[in-house]
Short mmCIF file of C-alpha atoms in Angstrom, two decimals:
data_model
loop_
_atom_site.label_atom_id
_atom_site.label_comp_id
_atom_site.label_asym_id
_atom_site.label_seq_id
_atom_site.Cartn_x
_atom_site.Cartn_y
_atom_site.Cartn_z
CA UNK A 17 6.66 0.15 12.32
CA UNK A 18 7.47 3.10 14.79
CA UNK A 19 8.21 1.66 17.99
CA UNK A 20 9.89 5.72 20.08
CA UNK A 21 12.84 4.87 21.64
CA UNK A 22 14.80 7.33 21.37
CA UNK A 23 14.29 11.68 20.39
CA UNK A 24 15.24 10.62 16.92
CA UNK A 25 12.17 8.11 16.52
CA UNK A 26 10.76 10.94 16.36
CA UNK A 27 11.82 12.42 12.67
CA UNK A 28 9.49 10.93 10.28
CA UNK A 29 11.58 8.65 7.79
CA UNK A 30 10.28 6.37 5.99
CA UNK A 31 7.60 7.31 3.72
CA UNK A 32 4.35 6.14 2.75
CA UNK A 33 5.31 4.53 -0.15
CA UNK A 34 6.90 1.80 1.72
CA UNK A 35 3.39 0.73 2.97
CA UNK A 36 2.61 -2.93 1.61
CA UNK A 37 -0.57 -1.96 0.12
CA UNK A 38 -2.14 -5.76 0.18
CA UNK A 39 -1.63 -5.58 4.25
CA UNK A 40 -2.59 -1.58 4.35
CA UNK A 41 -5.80 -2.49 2.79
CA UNK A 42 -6.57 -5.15 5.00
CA UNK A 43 -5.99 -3.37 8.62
CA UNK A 44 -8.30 -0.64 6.04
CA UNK A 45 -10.70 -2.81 6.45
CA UNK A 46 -10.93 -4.05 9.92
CA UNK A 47 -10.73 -0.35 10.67
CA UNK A 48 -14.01 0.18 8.11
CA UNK A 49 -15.50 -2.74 10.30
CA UNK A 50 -14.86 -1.04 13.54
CA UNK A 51 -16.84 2.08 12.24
CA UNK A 52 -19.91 0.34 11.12
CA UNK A 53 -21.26 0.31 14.87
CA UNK A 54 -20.58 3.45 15.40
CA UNK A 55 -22.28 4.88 12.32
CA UNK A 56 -25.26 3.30 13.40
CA UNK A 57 -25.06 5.08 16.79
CA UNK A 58 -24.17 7.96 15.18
CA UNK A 59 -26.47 8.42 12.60
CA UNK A 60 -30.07 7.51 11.66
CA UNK A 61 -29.10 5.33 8.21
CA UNK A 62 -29.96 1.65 7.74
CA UNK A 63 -27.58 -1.04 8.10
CA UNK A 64 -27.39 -1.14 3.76
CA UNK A 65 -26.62 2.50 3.69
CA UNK A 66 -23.81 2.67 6.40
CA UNK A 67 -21.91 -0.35 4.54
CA UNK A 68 -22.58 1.35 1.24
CA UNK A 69 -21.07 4.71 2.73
CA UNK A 70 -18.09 2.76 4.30
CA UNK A 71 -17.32 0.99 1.22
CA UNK A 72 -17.32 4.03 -0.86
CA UNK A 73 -14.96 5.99 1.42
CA UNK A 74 -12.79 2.89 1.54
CA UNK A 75 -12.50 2.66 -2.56
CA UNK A 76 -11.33 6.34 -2.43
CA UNK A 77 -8.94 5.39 0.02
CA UNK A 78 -7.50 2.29 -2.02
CA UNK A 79 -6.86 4.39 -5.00
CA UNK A 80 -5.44 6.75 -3.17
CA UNK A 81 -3.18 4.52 -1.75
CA UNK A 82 -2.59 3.17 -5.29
CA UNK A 83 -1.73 6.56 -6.26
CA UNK A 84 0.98 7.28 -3.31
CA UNK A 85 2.87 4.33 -4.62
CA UNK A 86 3.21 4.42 -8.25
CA UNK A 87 2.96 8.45 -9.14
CA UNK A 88 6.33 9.40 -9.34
CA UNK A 89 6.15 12.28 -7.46
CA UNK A 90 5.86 12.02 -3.46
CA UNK A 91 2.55 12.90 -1.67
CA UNK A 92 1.95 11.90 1.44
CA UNK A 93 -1.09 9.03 1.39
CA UNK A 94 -3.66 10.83 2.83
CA UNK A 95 -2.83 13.86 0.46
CA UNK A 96 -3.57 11.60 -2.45
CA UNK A 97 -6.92 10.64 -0.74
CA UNK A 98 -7.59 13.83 0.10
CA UNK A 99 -7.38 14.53 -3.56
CA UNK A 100 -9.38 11.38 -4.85
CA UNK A 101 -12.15 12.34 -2.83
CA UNK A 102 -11.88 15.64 -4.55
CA UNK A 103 -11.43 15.19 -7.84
CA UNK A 104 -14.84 12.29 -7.71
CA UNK A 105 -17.10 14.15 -6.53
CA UNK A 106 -17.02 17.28 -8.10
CA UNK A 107 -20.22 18.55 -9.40
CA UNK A 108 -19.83 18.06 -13.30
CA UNK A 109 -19.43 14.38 -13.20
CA UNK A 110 -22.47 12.00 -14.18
CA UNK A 111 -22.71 10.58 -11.01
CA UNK A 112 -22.43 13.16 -8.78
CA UNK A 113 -26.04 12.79 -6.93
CA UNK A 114 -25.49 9.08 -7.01
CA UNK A 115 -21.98 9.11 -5.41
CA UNK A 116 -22.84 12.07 -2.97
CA UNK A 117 -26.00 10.52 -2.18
CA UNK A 118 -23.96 7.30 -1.14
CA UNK A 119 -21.31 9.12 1.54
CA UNK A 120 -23.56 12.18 2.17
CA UNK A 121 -24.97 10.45 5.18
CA UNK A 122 -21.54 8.88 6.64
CA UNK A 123 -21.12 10.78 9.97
CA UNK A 124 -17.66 12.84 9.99
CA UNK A 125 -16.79 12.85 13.84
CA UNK A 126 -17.81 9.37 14.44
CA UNK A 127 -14.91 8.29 12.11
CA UNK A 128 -12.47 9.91 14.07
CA UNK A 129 -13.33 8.12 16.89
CA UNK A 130 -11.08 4.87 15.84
CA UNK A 131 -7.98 6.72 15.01
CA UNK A 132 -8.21 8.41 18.46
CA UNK A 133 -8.52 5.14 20.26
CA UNK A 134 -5.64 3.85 18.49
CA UNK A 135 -3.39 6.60 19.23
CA UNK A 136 -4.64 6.71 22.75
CA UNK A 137 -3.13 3.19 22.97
CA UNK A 138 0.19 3.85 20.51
CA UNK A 139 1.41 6.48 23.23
CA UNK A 140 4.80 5.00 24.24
CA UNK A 141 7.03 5.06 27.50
CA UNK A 142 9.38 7.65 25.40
CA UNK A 143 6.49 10.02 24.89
CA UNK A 144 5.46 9.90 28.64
CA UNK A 145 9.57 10.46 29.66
CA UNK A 146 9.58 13.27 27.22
CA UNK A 147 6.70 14.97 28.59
CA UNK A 148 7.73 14.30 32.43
CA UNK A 149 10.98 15.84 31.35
CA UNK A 150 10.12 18.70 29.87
CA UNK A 151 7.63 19.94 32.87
CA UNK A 152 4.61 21.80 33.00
CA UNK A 153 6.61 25.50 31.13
CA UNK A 154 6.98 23.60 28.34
CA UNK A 155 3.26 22.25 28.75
CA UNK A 156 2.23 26.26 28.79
CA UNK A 157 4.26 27.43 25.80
CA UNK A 158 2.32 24.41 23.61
CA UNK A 159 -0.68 25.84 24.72
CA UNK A 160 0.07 29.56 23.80
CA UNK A 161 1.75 28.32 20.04
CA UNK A 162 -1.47 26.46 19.57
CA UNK A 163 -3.52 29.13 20.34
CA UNK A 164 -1.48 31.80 18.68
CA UNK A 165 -1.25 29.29 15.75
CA UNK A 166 -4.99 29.01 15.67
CA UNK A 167 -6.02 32.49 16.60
CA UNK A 168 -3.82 33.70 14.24
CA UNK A 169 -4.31 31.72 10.91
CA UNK A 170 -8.63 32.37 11.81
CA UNK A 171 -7.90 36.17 12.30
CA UNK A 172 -5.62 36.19 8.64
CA UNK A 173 -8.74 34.13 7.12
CA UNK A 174 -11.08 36.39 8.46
CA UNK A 175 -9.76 39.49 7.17
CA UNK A 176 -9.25 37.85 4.28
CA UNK A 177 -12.68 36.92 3.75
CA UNK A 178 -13.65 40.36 4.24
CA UNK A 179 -11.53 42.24 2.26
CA UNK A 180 -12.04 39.74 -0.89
CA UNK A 181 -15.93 39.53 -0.82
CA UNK B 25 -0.24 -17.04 5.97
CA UNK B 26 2.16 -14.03 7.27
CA UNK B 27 -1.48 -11.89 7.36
CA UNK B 28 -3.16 -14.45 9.19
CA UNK B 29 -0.64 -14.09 11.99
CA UNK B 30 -0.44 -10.72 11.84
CA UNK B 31 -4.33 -10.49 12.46
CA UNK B 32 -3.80 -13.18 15.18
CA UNK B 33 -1.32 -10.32 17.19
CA UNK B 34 -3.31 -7.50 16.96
CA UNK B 35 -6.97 -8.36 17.56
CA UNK B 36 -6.35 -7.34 21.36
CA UNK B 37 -5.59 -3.86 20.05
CA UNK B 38 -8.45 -3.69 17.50
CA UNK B 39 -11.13 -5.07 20.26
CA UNK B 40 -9.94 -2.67 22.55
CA UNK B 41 -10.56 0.09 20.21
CA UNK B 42 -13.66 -1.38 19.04
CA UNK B 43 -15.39 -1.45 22.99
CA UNK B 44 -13.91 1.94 23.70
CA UNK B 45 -15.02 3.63 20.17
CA UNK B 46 -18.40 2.00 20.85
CA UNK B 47 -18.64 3.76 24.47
CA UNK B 48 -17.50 6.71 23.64
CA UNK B 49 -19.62 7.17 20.87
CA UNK B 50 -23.21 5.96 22.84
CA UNK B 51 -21.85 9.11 25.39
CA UNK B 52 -21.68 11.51 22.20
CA UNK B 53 -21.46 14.84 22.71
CA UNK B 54 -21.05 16.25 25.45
CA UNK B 55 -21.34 20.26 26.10
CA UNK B 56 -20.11 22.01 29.47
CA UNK B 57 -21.39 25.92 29.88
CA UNK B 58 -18.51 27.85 31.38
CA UNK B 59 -18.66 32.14 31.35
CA UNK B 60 -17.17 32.84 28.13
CA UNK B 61 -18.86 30.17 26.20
CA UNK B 62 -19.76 26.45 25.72
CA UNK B 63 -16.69 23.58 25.69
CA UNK B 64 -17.72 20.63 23.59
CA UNK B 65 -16.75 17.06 24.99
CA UNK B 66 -16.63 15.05 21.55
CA UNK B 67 -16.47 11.48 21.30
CA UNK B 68 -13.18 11.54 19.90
CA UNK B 69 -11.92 12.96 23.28
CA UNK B 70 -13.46 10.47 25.08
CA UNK B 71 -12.08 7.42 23.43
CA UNK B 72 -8.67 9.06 23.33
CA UNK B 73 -8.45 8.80 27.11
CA UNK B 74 -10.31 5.76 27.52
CA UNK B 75 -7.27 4.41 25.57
CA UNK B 76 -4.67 5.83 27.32
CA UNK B 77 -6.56 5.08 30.57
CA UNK B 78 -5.68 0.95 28.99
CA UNK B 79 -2.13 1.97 28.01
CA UNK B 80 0.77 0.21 29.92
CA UNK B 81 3.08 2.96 28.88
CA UNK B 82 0.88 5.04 31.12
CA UNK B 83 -0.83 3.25 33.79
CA UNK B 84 1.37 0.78 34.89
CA UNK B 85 -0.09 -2.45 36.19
CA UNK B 86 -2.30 -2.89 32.57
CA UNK B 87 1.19 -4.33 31.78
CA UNK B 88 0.68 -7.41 33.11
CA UNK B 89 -2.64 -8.46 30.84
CA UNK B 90 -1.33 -5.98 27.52
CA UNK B 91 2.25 -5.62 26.98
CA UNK B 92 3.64 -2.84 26.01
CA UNK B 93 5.37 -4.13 22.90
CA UNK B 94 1.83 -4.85 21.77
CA UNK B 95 0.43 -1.82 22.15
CA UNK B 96 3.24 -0.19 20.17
CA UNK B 97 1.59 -1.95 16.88
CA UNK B 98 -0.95 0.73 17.43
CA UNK B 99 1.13 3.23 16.05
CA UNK B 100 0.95 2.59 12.20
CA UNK B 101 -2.74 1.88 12.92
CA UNK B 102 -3.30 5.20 13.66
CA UNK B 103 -2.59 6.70 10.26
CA UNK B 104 -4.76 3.74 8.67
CA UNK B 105 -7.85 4.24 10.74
CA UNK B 106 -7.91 7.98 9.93
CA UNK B 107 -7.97 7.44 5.98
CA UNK B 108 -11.72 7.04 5.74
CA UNK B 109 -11.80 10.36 7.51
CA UNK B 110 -10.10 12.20 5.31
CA UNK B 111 -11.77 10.19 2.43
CA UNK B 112 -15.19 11.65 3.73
CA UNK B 113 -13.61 15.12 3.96
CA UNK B 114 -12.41 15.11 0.44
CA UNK B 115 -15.73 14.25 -0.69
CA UNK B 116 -17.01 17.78 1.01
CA UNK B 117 -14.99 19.55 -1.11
CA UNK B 118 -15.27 18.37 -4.26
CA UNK B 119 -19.34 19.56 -4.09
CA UNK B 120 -17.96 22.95 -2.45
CA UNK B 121 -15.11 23.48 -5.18
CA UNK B 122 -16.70 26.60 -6.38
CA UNK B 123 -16.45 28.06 -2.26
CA UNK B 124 -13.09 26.50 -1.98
CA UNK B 125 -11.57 28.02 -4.85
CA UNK B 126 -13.58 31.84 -4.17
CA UNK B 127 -12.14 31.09 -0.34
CA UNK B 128 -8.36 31.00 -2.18
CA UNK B 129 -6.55 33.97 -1.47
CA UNK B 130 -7.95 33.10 2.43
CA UNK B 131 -7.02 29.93 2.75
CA UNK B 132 -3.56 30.72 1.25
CA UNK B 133 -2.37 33.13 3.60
CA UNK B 134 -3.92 31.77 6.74
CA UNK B 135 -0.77 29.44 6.40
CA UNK B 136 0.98 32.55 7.60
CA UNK B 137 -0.96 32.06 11.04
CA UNK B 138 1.13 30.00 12.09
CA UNK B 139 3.59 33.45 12.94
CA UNK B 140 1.09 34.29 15.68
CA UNK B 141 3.08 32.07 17.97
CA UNK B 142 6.18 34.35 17.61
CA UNK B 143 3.47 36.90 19.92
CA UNK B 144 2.21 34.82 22.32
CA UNK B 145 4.04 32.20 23.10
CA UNK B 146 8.07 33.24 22.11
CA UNK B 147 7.42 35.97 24.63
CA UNK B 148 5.94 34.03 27.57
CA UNK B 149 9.05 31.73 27.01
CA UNK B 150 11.96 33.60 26.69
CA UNK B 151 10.62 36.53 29.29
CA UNK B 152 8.23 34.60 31.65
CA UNK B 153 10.13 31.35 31.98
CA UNK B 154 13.30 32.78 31.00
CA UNK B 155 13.62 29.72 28.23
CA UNK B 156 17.41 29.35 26.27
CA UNK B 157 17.44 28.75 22.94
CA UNK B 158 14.94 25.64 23.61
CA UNK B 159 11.81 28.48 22.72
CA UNK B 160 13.28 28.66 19.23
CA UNK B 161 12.48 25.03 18.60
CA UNK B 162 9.27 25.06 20.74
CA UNK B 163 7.71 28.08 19.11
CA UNK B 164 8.90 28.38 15.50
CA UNK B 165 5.73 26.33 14.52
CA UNK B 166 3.00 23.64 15.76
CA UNK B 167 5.53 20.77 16.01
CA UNK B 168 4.19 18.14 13.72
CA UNK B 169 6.38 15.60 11.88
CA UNK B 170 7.85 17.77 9.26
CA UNK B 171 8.65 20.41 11.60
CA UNK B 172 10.95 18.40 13.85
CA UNK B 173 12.66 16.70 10.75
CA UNK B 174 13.41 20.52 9.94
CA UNK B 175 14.70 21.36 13.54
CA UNK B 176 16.36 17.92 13.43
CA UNK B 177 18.11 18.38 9.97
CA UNK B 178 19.38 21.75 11.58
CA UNK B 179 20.74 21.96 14.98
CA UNK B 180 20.29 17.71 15.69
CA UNK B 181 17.05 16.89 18.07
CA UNK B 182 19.88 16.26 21.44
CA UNK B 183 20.39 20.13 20.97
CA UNK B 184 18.34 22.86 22.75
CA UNK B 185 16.03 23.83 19.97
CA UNK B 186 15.65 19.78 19.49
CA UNK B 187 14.18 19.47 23.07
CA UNK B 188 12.11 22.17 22.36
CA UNK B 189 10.33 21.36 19.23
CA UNK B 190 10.24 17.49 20.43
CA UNK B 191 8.43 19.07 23.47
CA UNK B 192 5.94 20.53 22.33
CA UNK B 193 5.83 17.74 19.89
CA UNK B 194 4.50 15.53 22.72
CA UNK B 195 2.38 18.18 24.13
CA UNK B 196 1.15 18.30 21.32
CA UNK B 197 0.52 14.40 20.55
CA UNK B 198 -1.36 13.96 23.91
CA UNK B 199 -3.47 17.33 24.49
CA UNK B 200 -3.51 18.65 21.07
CA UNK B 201 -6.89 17.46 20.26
CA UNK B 202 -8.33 18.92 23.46
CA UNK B 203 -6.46 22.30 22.95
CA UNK B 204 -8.19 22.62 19.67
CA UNK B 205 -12.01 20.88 20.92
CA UNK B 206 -11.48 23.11 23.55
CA UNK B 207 -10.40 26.63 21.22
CA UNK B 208 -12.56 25.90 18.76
CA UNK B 209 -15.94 25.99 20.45
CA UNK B 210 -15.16 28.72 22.78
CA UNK B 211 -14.42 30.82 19.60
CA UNK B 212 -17.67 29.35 17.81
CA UNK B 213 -19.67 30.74 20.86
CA UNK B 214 -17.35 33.98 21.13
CA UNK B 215 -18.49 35.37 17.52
CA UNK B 216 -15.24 37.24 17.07
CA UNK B 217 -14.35 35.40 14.22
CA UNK B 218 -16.83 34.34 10.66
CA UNK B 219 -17.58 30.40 11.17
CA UNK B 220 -15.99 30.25 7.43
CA UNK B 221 -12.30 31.38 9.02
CA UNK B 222 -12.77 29.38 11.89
CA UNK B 223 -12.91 26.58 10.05
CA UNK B 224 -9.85 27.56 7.80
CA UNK B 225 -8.15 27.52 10.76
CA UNK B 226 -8.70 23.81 11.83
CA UNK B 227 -6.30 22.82 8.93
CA UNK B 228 -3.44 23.84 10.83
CA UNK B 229 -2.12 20.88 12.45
CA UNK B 230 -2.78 17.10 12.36
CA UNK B 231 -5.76 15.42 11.44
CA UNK B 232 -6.87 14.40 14.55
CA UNK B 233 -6.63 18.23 15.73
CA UNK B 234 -8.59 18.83 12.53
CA UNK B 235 -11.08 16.39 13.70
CA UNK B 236 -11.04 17.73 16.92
CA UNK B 237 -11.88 21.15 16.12
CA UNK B 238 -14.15 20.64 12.94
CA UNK B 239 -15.58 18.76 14.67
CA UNK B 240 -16.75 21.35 17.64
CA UNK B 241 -17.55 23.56 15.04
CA UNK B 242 -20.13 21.50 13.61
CA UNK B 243 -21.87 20.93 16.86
CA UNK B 244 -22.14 24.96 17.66
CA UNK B 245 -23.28 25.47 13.74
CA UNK B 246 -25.35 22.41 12.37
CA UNK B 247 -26.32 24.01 9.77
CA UNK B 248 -23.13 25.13 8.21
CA UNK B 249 -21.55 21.71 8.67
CA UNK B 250 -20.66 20.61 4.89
CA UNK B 251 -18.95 24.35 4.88
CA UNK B 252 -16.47 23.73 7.43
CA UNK B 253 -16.01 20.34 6.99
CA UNK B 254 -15.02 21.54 3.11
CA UNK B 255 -13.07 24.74 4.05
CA UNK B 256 -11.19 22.75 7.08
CA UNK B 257 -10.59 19.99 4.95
CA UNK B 258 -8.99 22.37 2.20
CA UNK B 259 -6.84 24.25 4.30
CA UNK B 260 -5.49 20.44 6.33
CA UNK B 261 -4.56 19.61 2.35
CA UNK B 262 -3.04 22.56 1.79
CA UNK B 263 -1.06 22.27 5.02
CA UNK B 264 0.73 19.69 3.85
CA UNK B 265 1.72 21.00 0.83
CA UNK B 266 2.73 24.68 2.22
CA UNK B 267 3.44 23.70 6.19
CA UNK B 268 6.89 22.64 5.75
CA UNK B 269 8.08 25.93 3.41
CA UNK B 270 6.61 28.37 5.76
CA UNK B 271 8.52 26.95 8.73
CA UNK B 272 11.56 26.51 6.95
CA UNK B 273 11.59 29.53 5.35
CA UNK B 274 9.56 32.30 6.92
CA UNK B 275 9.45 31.31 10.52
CA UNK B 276 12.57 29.48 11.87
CA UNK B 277 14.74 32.32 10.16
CA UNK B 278 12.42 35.04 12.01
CA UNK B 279 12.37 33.12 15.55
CA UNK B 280 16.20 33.01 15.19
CA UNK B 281 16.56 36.34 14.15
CA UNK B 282 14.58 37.50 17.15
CA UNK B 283 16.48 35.63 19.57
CA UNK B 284 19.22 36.65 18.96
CA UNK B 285 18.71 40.08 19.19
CA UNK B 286 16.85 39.77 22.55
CA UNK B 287 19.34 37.46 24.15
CA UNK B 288 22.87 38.38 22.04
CA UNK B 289 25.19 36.93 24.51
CA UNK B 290 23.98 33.81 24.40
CA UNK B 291 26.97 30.91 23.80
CA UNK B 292 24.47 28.86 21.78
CA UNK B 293 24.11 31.86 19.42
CA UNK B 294 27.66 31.53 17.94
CA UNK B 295 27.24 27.54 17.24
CA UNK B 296 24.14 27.99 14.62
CA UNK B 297 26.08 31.08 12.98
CA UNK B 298 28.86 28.81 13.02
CA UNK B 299 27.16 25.97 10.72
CA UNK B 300 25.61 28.89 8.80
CA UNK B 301 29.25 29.47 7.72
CA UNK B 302 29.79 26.30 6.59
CA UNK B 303 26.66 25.68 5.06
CA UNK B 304 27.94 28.65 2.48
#
């Protein structure tokens, strides 16, 4: 568990495969539960199809979580499940129009919202002292490298894509 | 047994998610006209600071009803709750391979974007604030996790470049997702930029910035939705696997380089070439 108390909280070290995977799956799905209303705001799907959707996405997510911890080379979990959801549904397999079918209607932004609210609440006292400290300059110069980071990686693509097609 | 009274400790944090997720998400989207273009309010935003409007680390008095020990169980939550997301972004790009893979030599180099800080923000810092050797640190990259473990592996996170990268770190944890809501539909409305390389772009930082700025994308371009949500999704994975080498390799060494030949008789200078020499 991260619990910031001091700078060095801050360096990522353990890695994902230390995640119990029996206790993973289960805050999984509480966190699939939590989505269900909001798919059904979100979208115009019945009740059947948001659970089938949910369930789907949550199977790529358990083998991809199965994956982090026994390949024995190190991707991050999300890579893997990244990578799951890939490799399933691409367009030469059998069930392709079944399995796209099933988490084609599964609303992208409403499944952010969860993950938002939870880091909205996993802010901690260090974080706030941190950004007290370092004042509104540094404030500015996070703004300008995330624009210049943005700016700069769409102009790159863009030329990119112009010069290749 | 040990689950059960796990569950038992956290239900106040998943309940609070739950109501705010459920607001935010009846508000939906929101969109504010200003001159240049349109900024999209997403519901993502929303519950974000509904949350930290609940937060005893930041409003005070919640702590007497929610502690702020519990709250801090929220934090390994966070990664859990956003694994369905990516799940659903995966499965755009598997139909989209074809795209994706034609998109390559694109989505490659747009790592490289990452270098436009060095020309907007290094200069603002060292010449407009008149920043130390803290605008290394805060401008050599975005500041996610691997980033700071590279700043933290070389000059220690109590140095100067350490409270710069950690800075912007935070910055970055509480108004990254509104920089990038905010960037990314302006430029959507702005037509400078294809909708294709746009979306490229969104990879760049966390997931929830992904989100964030995918996200916006969508709502300015309905119609091209499964395309960005494929192409943002591909360059986010590819992050991962490139992010780290292009900092550690390509950028820190070119931030350094340029600091030092803009501010040479800086003290702080001498230490890094100092543990350069005994790296060797």
């Amino acid at each position: 568990m991260t619990v910031y108390e001091s700078e060095e909280d801050f360096i990522p070290t353990s890695d994902d495969r230390s995640m119990p995977i029996a206790a993973t799956l289960q805050d999984l799905l509480i966190v699939s539960l939590i989505s269900v209303p909001l798919q059904l705001i979100a979208t115009d799907l019945s009740l059947g199809s948001v659970l089938g959707g949910l369930l789907a996405l949550y199977g790529l997510c358990a083998v991809g979580l199965v994956l982090t911890k026994y390949v024995p080379f190190y991707l991050p979990s999300v890579a893997w499940i990244s990578l799951v959801g890939i490799a399933l549904t691409l367009p030469f397999w059998p069930w392709f129009d079944w399995f796209t079918g099933v988490v084609d209607g599964i609303d992208f932004l409403a499944l952010a919202v969860p993950p938002l609210a939870y880091a909205g609440l996993a802010i901690s006292k260090l974080e706030i002292d941190v950004m007290r400290r370092s004042g509104w300059k540094i404030l500015i110069v996070a703004v300008l490298v995330f624009v210049g980071t943005y700016v700069g990686s769409a102009a790159i693509a863009d030329f990119m894509l112009s010069v290749t097609s | 047994m040990e689950a059960m009274k796990k569950l038992a400790s956290l239900w106040p944090i998943h309940l609070i998610v739950l109501v705010t997720a459920i607001i935010a998400q009846l508000i939906g989207v929101r969109a504010i006209p200003i001159g240049i273009g349109t900024i999209l309010l997403l519901p993502l935003l929303f519950a974000f600071v509904f949350a930290l409007a609940l937060n005893p680390n930041v409003i005070k008095p919640i702590a007497s009803v929610l502690s702020t020990k519990r709250v801090a169980a929220a934090s390994p939550l966070i990664v859990i709750a956003i694994m369905p997301f990516i799940a659903k972004f995966g499965t755009t790009i598997g139909p989209a391979i074809e795209q994706v893979i034609e998109a390559g030599p694109a989505l490659l180099l747009q790592e490289l974007g990452n270098l436009g800080t060095i020309l907007i923000a290094f200069p603002v810092a060292i010449w407009v604030f008149r920043m130390g050797r803290e605008s290394i640190g805060a401008v050599h990259s975005i500041a996610r996790e691997p980033n700071i473990a590279i700043i933290a592996d070389r000059y220690g996170l109590r140095s100067a470049e350490g409270t710069g990268v950690v800075g912007v770190y935070v910055m970055g944890t509480l108004f990254g997702t509104f920089i990038f809501a905010i960037l990314a539909s302006l430029l959507a409305t702005a037509e400078v930029f294809s909708i294709e390389a746009l979306a490229m772009a969104c990879g760049v930082g966390s997931g929830s910035m992904m989100a964030a700025c995918a996200g916006a994308l969508a709502e300015a371009n309905p119609g091209a939705s499964d395309t960005i949500t494929a192409l943002s999704g591909a360059s986010n994975l590819l992050t991962y696997a490139t992010g780290m080498y292009v900092s550690l390799f390509i950028a820190l060494p070119l931030v350094e380089k340029i600091y030092v030949k803009v501010r040479p008789d800086d003290p702080g200078n001498k230490r890094t070439a100092n543990v350069e020499e005994s790296a060797r």
